[in-house]
Short mmCIF file of C-alpha atoms in Angstrom, two decimals:
data_model
loop_
_atom_site.label_atom_id
_atom_site.label_comp_id
_atom_site.label_asym_id
_atom_site.label_seq_id
_atom_site.Cartn_x
_atom_site.Cartn_y
_atom_site.Cartn_z
CA MET Z 206 -0.50 0.37 -0.29
CA LEU Z 207 2.93 2.30 0.87
CA VAL Z 208 4.57 1.92 -2.81
CA LEU Z 209 0.84 3.14 -4.36
CA ARG Z 210 0.88 5.46 -2.24
CA SER Z 211 3.69 6.71 -3.22
CA VAL Z 212 3.89 6.56 -6.96
CA ALA Z 213 0.61 8.24 -7.02
CA LEU Z 214 2.57 11.34 -4.82
CA PHE Z 215 5.54 10.74 -7.52
CA LEU Z 216 2.68 11.95 -10.53
CA VAL Z 217 0.27 14.08 -8.07
CA ALA Z 218 4.00 16.20 -7.50
CA ALA Z 219 4.53 15.47 -11.29
CA LEU Z 220 1.26 17.70 -12.70
CA PHE Z 221 2.33 20.25 -10.08
CA GLU Z 222 6.18 20.35 -10.95
CA ILE Z 223 6.04 19.76 -15.11
CA GLY Z 224 2.75 21.89 -15.52
CA GLY Z 225 3.94 24.86 -13.33
CA ALA Z 226 7.01 24.82 -15.16
CA TRP Z 227 4.82 24.78 -18.32
CA LEU Z 228 2.79 27.79 -17.43
CA VAL Z 229 5.87 29.30 -16.32
CA TRP Z 230 7.33 28.84 -20.00
CA GLN Z 231 4.26 29.87 -21.88
CA GLY Z 232 3.81 32.84 -19.95
CA VAL Z 233 6.92 34.23 -20.57
CA ARG Z 234 8.07 32.24 -24.01
CA GLY Z 235 4.39 31.77 -25.37
CA ASP Z 236 4.91 29.19 -28.42
CA GLY Z 237 8.37 28.89 -28.46
CA ASN Z 238 8.65 30.37 -31.78
CA GLY Z 239 9.10 33.88 -31.44
CA GLY Z 240 5.74 34.47 -30.23
CA ALA Z 241 5.20 36.40 -27.04
CA GLY Z 242 4.37 35.10 -24.28
CA ARG Z 243 0.62 35.26 -22.31
CA GLY Z 244 1.32 37.35 -19.06
CA TRP Z 245 2.42 37.48 -15.67
CA ILE Z 246 -0.88 35.40 -14.63
CA TRP Z 247 0.40 31.93 -16.57
CA ILE Z 248 3.24 33.27 -14.65
CA GLY Z 249 1.75 33.42 -11.25
CA ALA Z 250 -0.34 30.60 -11.64
CA GLY Z 251 3.01 28.50 -12.75
CA VAL Z 252 4.99 29.78 -9.60
CA ILE Z 253 2.02 28.52 -7.07
CA ALA Z 254 2.11 25.24 -9.29
CA LEU Z 255 5.76 24.51 -8.51
CA GLY Z 256 5.05 25.49 -5.08
CA LEU Z 257 2.31 22.49 -4.44
CA TYR Z 258 5.00 20.30 -5.77
CA GLY Z 259 7.36 21.49 -3.32
CA PHE Z 260 5.15 20.50 -0.94
CA VAL Z 261 3.23 17.54 -2.20
CA ALA Z 262 6.98 15.94 -2.22
CA THR Z 263 7.42 16.24 1.75
CA LEU Z 264 4.58 14.18 1.69
CA GLN Z 265 6.07 11.11 0.46
CA PRO Z 266 6.48 7.89 3.15
CA ASP Z 267 10.52 7.59 3.00
CA GLY Z 268 11.65 10.56 4.77
CA GLU Z 269 15.31 10.69 3.27
CA PHE Z 270 14.82 13.99 0.81
CA GLY Z 271 17.82 13.29 -1.27
CA ARG Z 272 16.16 9.82 -1.84
CA ILE Z 273 12.92 11.47 -2.88
CA LEU Z 274 13.80 13.91 -5.57
CA ALA Z 275 16.61 11.37 -6.60
CA ALA Z 276 14.17 9.25 -7.14
CA TYR Z 277 11.46 11.94 -8.60
CA GLY Z 278 14.19 12.61 -10.94
CA GLY Z 279 12.96 9.45 -13.00
CA VAL Z 280 9.51 10.47 -12.85
CA PHE Z 281 10.09 13.72 -14.19
CA VAL Z 282 11.98 13.04 -17.37
CA ALA Z 283 9.33 10.38 -18.11
CA GLY Z 284 6.11 13.19 -17.25
CA SER Z 285 8.37 15.34 -19.39
CA ILE Z 286 8.14 13.51 -22.39
CA ALA Z 287 4.85 12.31 -21.63
CA TRP Z 288 3.52 16.37 -20.99
CA GLY Z 289 5.04 17.35 -24.03
CA MET Z 290 3.40 14.99 -25.79
CA VAL Z 291 0.25 15.64 -24.72
CA ALA Z 292 0.27 19.42 -23.95
CA ASP Z 293 2.52 20.42 -26.96
CA GLY Z 294 2.60 17.41 -30.02
CA TYR Z 295 6.01 16.32 -29.38
CA ARG Z 296 7.14 13.26 -30.93
CA PRO Z 297 9.54 11.46 -28.92
CA ASP Z 298 11.77 9.50 -30.81
CA ARG Z 299 12.68 5.42 -29.87
CA TRP Z 300 15.81 6.83 -27.94
CA ASP Z 301 13.88 9.82 -26.24
CA VAL Z 302 11.42 6.41 -25.11
CA THR Z 303 14.77 4.71 -24.09
CA GLY Z 304 15.81 7.26 -21.89
CA ALA Z 305 13.01 7.92 -19.68
CA LEU Z 306 12.53 3.86 -19.55
CA ILE Z 307 15.72 4.24 -18.05
CA CYS Z 308 15.24 7.04 -16.09
CA LEU Z 309 12.02 4.77 -14.41
CA ALA Z 310 14.28 2.53 -13.47
CA GLY Z 311 16.43 3.98 -11.73
CA MET Z 312 13.76 5.91 -9.71
CA ALA Z 313 12.30 2.21 -9.26
CA VAL Z 314 15.73 1.39 -7.97
CA ILE Z 315 16.42 4.19 -5.28
CA MET Z 316 12.85 4.86 -4.34
CA TYR Z 317 11.68 0.97 -4.12
CA ALA Z 318 14.98 -1.28 -3.51
CA PRO Z 319 14.97 -3.78 -0.12
CA ARG Z 320 16.58 -1.84 2.21
CA GLY Z 321 17.72 -3.82 5.44
CA HIS Z 322 16.66 -1.29 8.27
#
């Protein structure tokens, strides 16, 4: 049950962090093709989402900050590719997918490997 809770928290954290960064990106750069950004409301919403990400990370059952953030890195990599696909029409190639799967495997080892304590 703790693993399911942890995975759910990683997904919520990814939603807030990746979504927050995407909102800031949209606020500043817009579509990234030289167009004007969408403005301060988008930036502010992104900053709030990024703050919520920081809070959600503290809810993980494991109390080790370094472990949680290191493991979350794998979720961030895979989640960022997925976000780009959904929000921006990004099409990953096989190397993007392979890299994301490697990162998720690393996350699983860091977070869920049996420890003797």
